[in-house]
Amino acid sequence: MTCITILIHCNDQSGIIASVTNFIAQKQGNIIYIDQHVDRDQNVFFMRLETEFDDSIFDENSFKSSFKDELVDKFHFTWRIYSSDHKVKMAVFVSKYDHCLYDILGRYNSGELNIEIPFILSNHMDLAPIAKSFNIPFYHIPITKNSKVEAEAEQLKLLEYHDIDFIVLARYMQIVSKTLIDNYPNKIINIHHSFLPAFVGAKPYHSAFKRGVKIIGATSHYITEELDAGPIIEQDVTRVSHSHSITDLISKGRDLEKIVLSNAIKLHIDRKVMVYNNKTVIFS
Amino acid sequence: MTCITILIHCNDQSGIIASVTNFIAQKQGNIIYIDQHVDRDQNVFFMRLETEFDDSIFDENSFKSSFKDELVDKFHFTWRIYSSDHKVKMAVFVSKYDHCLYDILGRYNSGELNIEIPFILSNHMDLAPIAKSFNIPFYHIPITKNSKVEAEAEQLKLLEYHDIDFIVLARYMQIVSKTLIDNYPNKIINIHHSFLPAFVGAKPYHSAFKRGVKIIGATSHYITEELDAGPIIEQDVTRVSHSHSITDLISKGRDLEKIVLSNAIKLHIDRKVMVYNNKTVIFS
Amino acid sequence: MTCITILIHCNDQSGIIASVTNFIAQKQGNIIYIDQHVDRDQNVFFMRLETEFDDSIFDENSFKSSFKDELVDKFHFTWRIYSSDHKVKMAVFVSKYDHCLYDILGRYNSGELNIEIPFILSNHMDLAPIAKSFNIPFYHIPITKNSKVEAEAEQLKLLEYHDIDFIVLARYMQIVSKTLIDNYPNKIINIHHSFLPAFVGAKPYHSAFKRGVKIIGATSHYITEELDAGPIIEQDVTRVSHSHSITDLISKGRDLEKIVLSNAIKLHIDRKVMVYNNKTVIFS
Amino acid sequence: MTCITILIHCNDQSGIIASVTNFIAQKQGNIIYIDQHVDRDQNVFFMRLETEFDDSIFDENSFKSSFKDELVDKFHFTWRIYSSDHKVKMAVFVSKYDHCLYDILGRYNSGELNIEIPFILSNHMDLAPIAKSFNIPFYHIPITKNSKVEAEAEQLKLLEYHDIDFIVLARYMQIVSKTLIDNYPNKIINIHHSFLPAFVGAKPYHSAFKRGVKIIGATSHYITEELDAGPIIEQDVTRVSHSHSITDLISKGRDLEKIVLSNAIKLHIDRKVMVYNNKTVIFS
């Protein structure tokens, strides 16, 4: 059995659902999941399907080619098709904070994440022992003001060499360049410490503390050129009070960050996120 | 434009989605919402569709009849079809507590609920002034041990006379008889004060207080014969601490109850709830 | 039995708690609640006490005078003392939205709020029938660009005439003038529709929708001259998704607004809020 | 500077707060935190104080002795005094699940928990590599029906030898004997997978799934003889829907479990939990 996930978006128009489901039926696929959304504001139609095919009759390339001929050209789909055969490859970028890394690797180790992690990359050596204890290669590429361009070239080479599908910035603490973003559009997941877009910029916990907020949060989003303004994948919050110090806020924030980031990673791996106009549709 | 909502469940089998969407396309309907769920545990397929038809070509009765002939008999659907033309009629049963009633009537008055409320019914006179201030007929049917059977006969007569679609028990505080339940299966919505199924029975807040719980909740469910064990429509919780008295818990519980009940009502009105094996599928 | 609530803040220094509790003991008071907080960032000490006195021996004026002589002058307290004898008077300002008003009046009617509501004031006539159905005087003071100064003078006269303790802006939709704020410092409670300080300004739900946020909230705060930047009393949030329209967000927001505003009102009535440097300490 | 934490409970009576704070003042201590609670239902007074003393004048033993003579005997306190000098020793019991262990050790490693972990103990070898990667001794004490008594004798010997202060059952999956509980009363912290006391017993996630609950939770509590009925330290919940499989529920439950357990551990370490009549007071 091969399981195929299809993601489509296009201008909203009559008959899309019937045409697509009909096409699947003709190809002898069994739809096991269908979800659709219409953004009435922008008149965009989104659809996500999971379909099972018998291996004896299914050929991915000919399926894609028929799909394109019969549907894509007619409805002007933007489309992606993923096969369950392909195991997704994720690179993790870290800096000095370890809480998100531990959370990701703990899940990875226990089989919760059905992926490969070819390497962990950092601009510092601090977390190398953690990578080692999980038997994952660790690359140290230091970054200085002058070496930034070469460092990123090296990063890109590593990503390409290992055929990486997407990148997780697990508290990476560095601004990612346009080149990297352009090579991995909506494929670099960041976690932002604080309630985005509440306190954009440095020291958000200090701002939140000073303002006496009663709730803090964390947001995971895809990286875009505009800082901390990319499409939001997942958010969560927790209550705080005047009795919490900045240290307490940061500690509670870390707990949020690791859970929110891991949830965003799982949504991405399961192909449940669609992006349009800097906004996500989450089929969960 | 007529908008039709179709709810289907049946044994899971290949080709349902394609057949249904194809059928709609042939009838020149435009699917504006489709959602499906498969309960793999029980092998049951659920689907909800919203479809728009041009009034000039759409006839509800002939649509239903074709639907039955071409699809229901083939796939053995359990099915319901609702037209946007029909305005739902809701009866509200109350006793002495007013918080849920105020919440419902406030929403009703501001146009948030697209329904009619032909009457409010109570076994006590306490809330008659509230009904009056909202210009809604109030029926007082007292219930004593000896009068219970006649009282319920009277209730049924009222419900039938007013062609009521569903009943909301807004803290009604009476056990509803099998007769009423059988006449309105999965159409009587209750709100349970406490975290169901945590502390079944009387005085749950006292049990929760004594146990020192840190979280309390409210559950809205359809009434079934087994007390407080019907299909759950909506739940919510809030944090409490040792510093809260039983009175505080009850007050916080009231806030939960009114919001949870109103959310359940809205899901029911929008035909977003399907029930199977004492469990709900909520398409929201 | 008289119950006295004492609120104190001052520079943090040794011996405050012992001195105050000792003073109460000498006056034969029984402390039934004590809570304290030190803001180490700003070196400020906060304390809240509830104390019971036998009526036969307690005289409020002489207590206050001793308190001032023995403690206030020594520690340079900023202080407030409230007696349970005094019933708090709250004015409600509304405009056209009714959800917060219904919520407040429902609680008021059921005895949940131990206050008087001498009047409801609005710049529109829309909600007059609601005030009438709860038997509360309704004053209509229209506001135009040219009449703003006179309108506020009229408001102030009403507030003074009725000896109002604090004001609730239950979706009042008007910017309140400096004069009113200065007369009621940290005594005007607002509810802000949206997640403060996320999207300051007009149409926050539209901004939140456009940004695809997964969580929306409401914030209740005291009014200060800087718009929506006053000390935060209470916040709450709820989850949303891409499937929610702007109308859905607004409806969910209304539910948050009414609960958050009512919680803030209760905290204020119970004298559980202290303000310092535009930030609250909530002793709850 | 020595920091002393004092926990007291006794029958509620006049003058306790004044007497205790006065006593501290006489000993030249500076109270930096005071919190108190009266359980009016049971007439019990609870208090928690943190006090700083200059090392040059403070002697712990003489302080304790004076405290006993002047206060404990007079008010019949049940009391505990902890000095910041003493570093708490925590043993971790595990079985085969690793998510809670990773979470605890990640925090331990990053310095978030100010404790020692002398050893990890398990009835299985599965998690030994994790202990090794964090450089913590791992003891494997298998348990069979016949060896249970000896196994527990061995556990006790280890606990005593290492002078363990409290035990964390990080998904230990074994029923703990009365002997161990009696030796560590309110000092064995458990995490219960499911919403306690909702579905007591085996397979709670299956029960929750079958019931179609919309919210699941986790509860951390002290172990008592009655299974899963000990004093609750911390709880949290998350939303689920019909679209989540049992596997999804369990995965979401794991995320709750690890955060709730770690929060409970932190409250215990900080001496913020008091237990009375099988119920906790949490001074946080």
PDB file of C-alpha atoms in Angstrom, chain C residues 59-165:
ATOM      1  CA  ASP C  59     -13.920  52.824  65.815  1.00  0.00           C
ATOM      2  CA  GLU C  60     -12.823  53.348  62.225  1.00  0.00           C
ATOM      3  CA  ASN C  61     -11.666  56.926  62.586  1.00  0.00           C
ATOM      4  CA  SER C  62      -9.548  56.333  65.656  1.00  0.00           C
ATOM      5  CA  PHE C  63      -8.100  53.211  64.034  1.00  0.00           C
ATOM      6  CA  LYS C  64      -7.102  55.176  60.965  1.00  0.00           C
ATOM      7  CA  SER C  65      -5.624  57.929  63.034  1.00  0.00           C
ATOM      8  CA  SER C  66      -3.495  55.521  65.122  1.00  0.00           C
ATOM      9  CA  PHE C  67      -2.487  53.667  61.974  1.00  0.00           C
ATOM     10  CA  LYS C  68      -1.261  56.910  60.481  1.00  0.00           C
ATOM     11  CA  ASP C  69       0.615  58.027  63.567  1.00  0.00           C
ATOM     12  CA  GLU C  70       2.273  54.726  64.402  1.00  0.00           C
ATOM     13  CA  LEU C  71       2.968  53.233  60.982  1.00  0.00           C
ATOM     14  CA  VAL C  72       2.355  55.437  57.962  1.00  0.00           C
ATOM     15  CA  ASP C  73       4.705  58.178  59.067  1.00  0.00           C
ATOM     16  CA  LYS C  74       7.411  55.720  60.057  1.00  0.00           C
ATOM     17  CA  PHE C  75       7.458  53.596  56.909  1.00  0.00           C
ATOM     18  CA  HIS C  76       6.150  56.215  54.455  1.00  0.00           C
ATOM     19  CA  PHE C  77       3.256  54.039  53.369  1.00  0.00           C
ATOM     20  CA  THR C  78       0.985  54.791  50.488  1.00  0.00           C
ATOM     21  CA  TRP C  79      -2.155  53.310  52.005  1.00  0.00           C
ATOM     22  CA  ARG C  80      -5.877  52.723  51.673  1.00  0.00           C
ATOM     23  CA  ILE C  81      -8.326  51.309  54.213  1.00  0.00           C
ATOM     24  CA  TYR C  82     -11.772  50.027  53.263  1.00  0.00           C
ATOM     25  CA  SER C  83     -14.572  49.033  55.566  1.00  0.00           C
ATOM     26  CA  SER C  84     -17.068  46.317  54.717  1.00  0.00           C
ATOM     27  CA  ASP C  85     -19.790  48.755  55.840  1.00  0.00           C
ATOM     28  CA  HIS C  86     -19.415  50.790  52.690  1.00  0.00           C
ATOM     29  CA  LYS C  87     -21.253  49.441  49.644  1.00  0.00           C
ATOM     30  CA  VAL C  88     -19.319  50.266  46.486  1.00  0.00           C
ATOM     31  CA  LYS C  89     -21.056  52.288  43.771  1.00  0.00           C
ATOM     32  CA  MET C  90     -20.306  51.456  40.162  1.00  0.00           C
ATOM     33  CA  ALA C  91     -21.360  53.374  37.056  1.00  0.00           C
ATOM     34  CA  VAL C  92     -21.525  51.548  33.733  1.00  0.00           C
ATOM     35  CA  PHE C  93     -20.755  53.366  30.490  1.00  0.00           C
ATOM     36  CA  VAL C  94     -21.959  51.671  27.313  1.00  0.00           C
ATOM     37  CA  SER C  95     -22.420  52.465  23.663  1.00  0.00           C
ATOM     38  CA  LYS C  96     -24.177  50.003  21.313  1.00  0.00           C
ATOM     39  CA  TYR C  97     -22.730  46.562  22.122  1.00  0.00           C
ATOM     40  CA  ASP C  98     -24.773  44.696  24.707  1.00  0.00           C
ATOM     41  CA  HIS C  99     -22.863  41.492  25.559  1.00  0.00           C
ATOM     42  CA  CYS C 100     -20.796  42.948  28.417  1.00  0.00           C
ATOM     43  CA  LEU C 101     -23.785  44.826  29.798  1.00  0.00           C
ATOM     44  CA  TYR C 102     -25.953  41.682  29.882  1.00  0.00           C
ATOM     45  CA  ASP C 103     -23.187  39.780  31.604  1.00  0.00           C
ATOM     46  CA  ILE C 104     -22.696  42.432  34.275  1.00  0.00           C
ATOM     47  CA  LEU C 105     -26.407  42.909  34.921  1.00  0.00           C
ATOM     48  CA  GLY C 106     -27.047  39.154  35.043  1.00  0.00           C
ATOM     49  CA  ARG C 107     -24.449  38.820  37.773  1.00  0.00           C
ATOM     50  CA  TYR C 108     -25.708  41.936  39.537  1.00  0.00           C
ATOM     51  CA  ASN C 109     -29.257  40.588  39.517  1.00  0.00           C
ATOM     52  CA  SER C 110     -28.277  37.182  40.872  1.00  0.00           C
ATOM     53  CA  GLY C 111     -26.402  38.788  43.773  1.00  0.00           C
ATOM     54  CA  GLU C 112     -22.942  37.812  42.557  1.00  0.00           C
ATOM     55  CA  LEU C 113     -21.723  41.430  42.707  1.00  0.00           C
ATOM     56  CA  ASN C 114     -22.058  43.092  46.094  1.00  0.00           C
ATOM     57  CA  ILE C 115     -22.422  46.624  44.766  1.00  0.00           C
ATOM     58  CA  GLU C 116     -24.879  49.344  43.800  1.00  0.00           C
ATOM     59  CA  ILE C 117     -25.301  50.438  40.185  1.00  0.00           C
ATOM     60  CA  PRO C 118     -26.804  53.927  40.459  1.00  0.00           C
ATOM     61  CA  PHE C 119     -26.947  54.368  36.688  1.00  0.00           C
ATOM     62  CA  ILE C 120     -25.979  53.268  33.208  1.00  0.00           C
ATOM     63  CA  LEU C 121     -24.752  55.980  30.868  1.00  0.00           C
ATOM     64  CA  SER C 122     -24.517  55.942  27.094  1.00  0.00           C
ATOM     65  CA  ASN C 123     -23.916  58.189  24.127  1.00  0.00           C
ATOM     66  CA  HIS C 124     -26.613  56.215  22.282  1.00  0.00           C
ATOM     67  CA  MET C 125     -30.170  55.151  23.092  1.00  0.00           C
ATOM     68  CA  ASP C 126     -29.805  51.542  21.853  1.00  0.00           C
ATOM     69  CA  LEU C 127     -29.354  49.857  25.223  1.00  0.00           C
ATOM     70  CA  ALA C 128     -31.933  51.866  27.170  1.00  0.00           C
ATOM     71  CA  PRO C 129     -34.448  48.958  27.063  1.00  0.00           C
ATOM     72  CA  ILE C 130     -31.939  46.634  28.749  1.00  0.00           C
ATOM     73  CA  ALA C 131     -31.369  49.133  31.559  1.00  0.00           C
ATOM     74  CA  LYS C 132     -35.124  49.443  31.913  1.00  0.00           C
ATOM     75  CA  SER C 133     -35.660  45.668  32.108  1.00  0.00           C
ATOM     76  CA  PHE C 134     -33.218  45.577  35.045  1.00  0.00           C
ATOM     77  CA  ASN C 135     -34.777  48.687  36.632  1.00  0.00           C
ATOM     78  CA  ILE C 136     -31.607  50.760  36.496  1.00  0.00           C
ATOM     79  CA  PRO C 137     -31.684  54.452  35.559  1.00  0.00           C
ATOM     80  CA  PHE C 138     -30.303  55.144  32.084  1.00  0.00           C
ATOM     81  CA  TYR C 139     -28.795  58.482  31.108  1.00  0.00           C
ATOM     82  CA  HIS C 140     -28.345  59.376  27.495  1.00  0.00           C
ATOM     83  CA  ILE C 141     -25.575  61.904  26.923  1.00  0.00           C
ATOM     84  CA  PRO C 142     -24.854  62.137  23.184  1.00  0.00           C
ATOM     85  CA  ILE C 143     -21.328  63.046  22.156  1.00  0.00           C
ATOM     86  CA  THR C 144     -20.371  64.947  19.044  1.00  0.00           C
ATOM     87  CA  LYS C 145     -17.056  66.498  18.191  1.00  0.00           C
ATOM     88  CA  ASN C 146     -18.318  69.876  19.294  1.00  0.00           C
ATOM     89  CA  SER C 147     -20.209  68.736  22.371  1.00  0.00           C
ATOM     90  CA  LYS C 148     -17.492  66.554  23.868  1.00  0.00           C
ATOM     91  CA  VAL C 149     -16.399  69.010  26.549  1.00  0.00           C
ATOM     92  CA  GLU C 150     -19.949  69.744  27.749  1.00  0.00           C
ATOM     93  CA  ALA C 151     -20.865  66.053  27.596  1.00  0.00           C
ATOM     94  CA  GLU C 152     -17.991  65.177  29.876  1.00  0.00           C
ATOM     95  CA  ALA C 153     -18.874  67.967  32.271  1.00  0.00           C
ATOM     96  CA  GLU C 154     -22.368  66.466  32.449  1.00  0.00           C
ATOM     97  CA  GLN C 155     -20.899  62.989  33.008  1.00  0.00           C
ATOM     98  CA  LEU C 156     -18.740  64.287  35.849  1.00  0.00           C
ATOM     99  CA  LYS C 157     -21.716  65.986  37.476  1.00  0.00           C
ATOM    100  CA  LEU C 158     -23.679  62.720  37.377  1.00  0.00           C
ATOM    101  CA  LEU C 159     -20.760  60.734  38.773  1.00  0.00           C
ATOM    102  CA  GLU C 160     -20.300  63.177  41.624  1.00  0.00           C
ATOM    103  CA  TYR C 161     -23.990  63.509  42.367  1.00  0.00           C
ATOM    104  CA  HIS C 162     -24.309  59.708  42.695  1.00  0.00           C
ATOM    105  CA  ASP C 163     -21.090  59.445  44.664  1.00  0.00           C
ATOM    106  CA  ILE C 164     -19.678  56.863  42.226  1.00  0.00           C
ATOM    107  CA  ASP C 165     -16.640  54.878  43.377  1.00  0.00           C
TER     108      ASP C 165
END
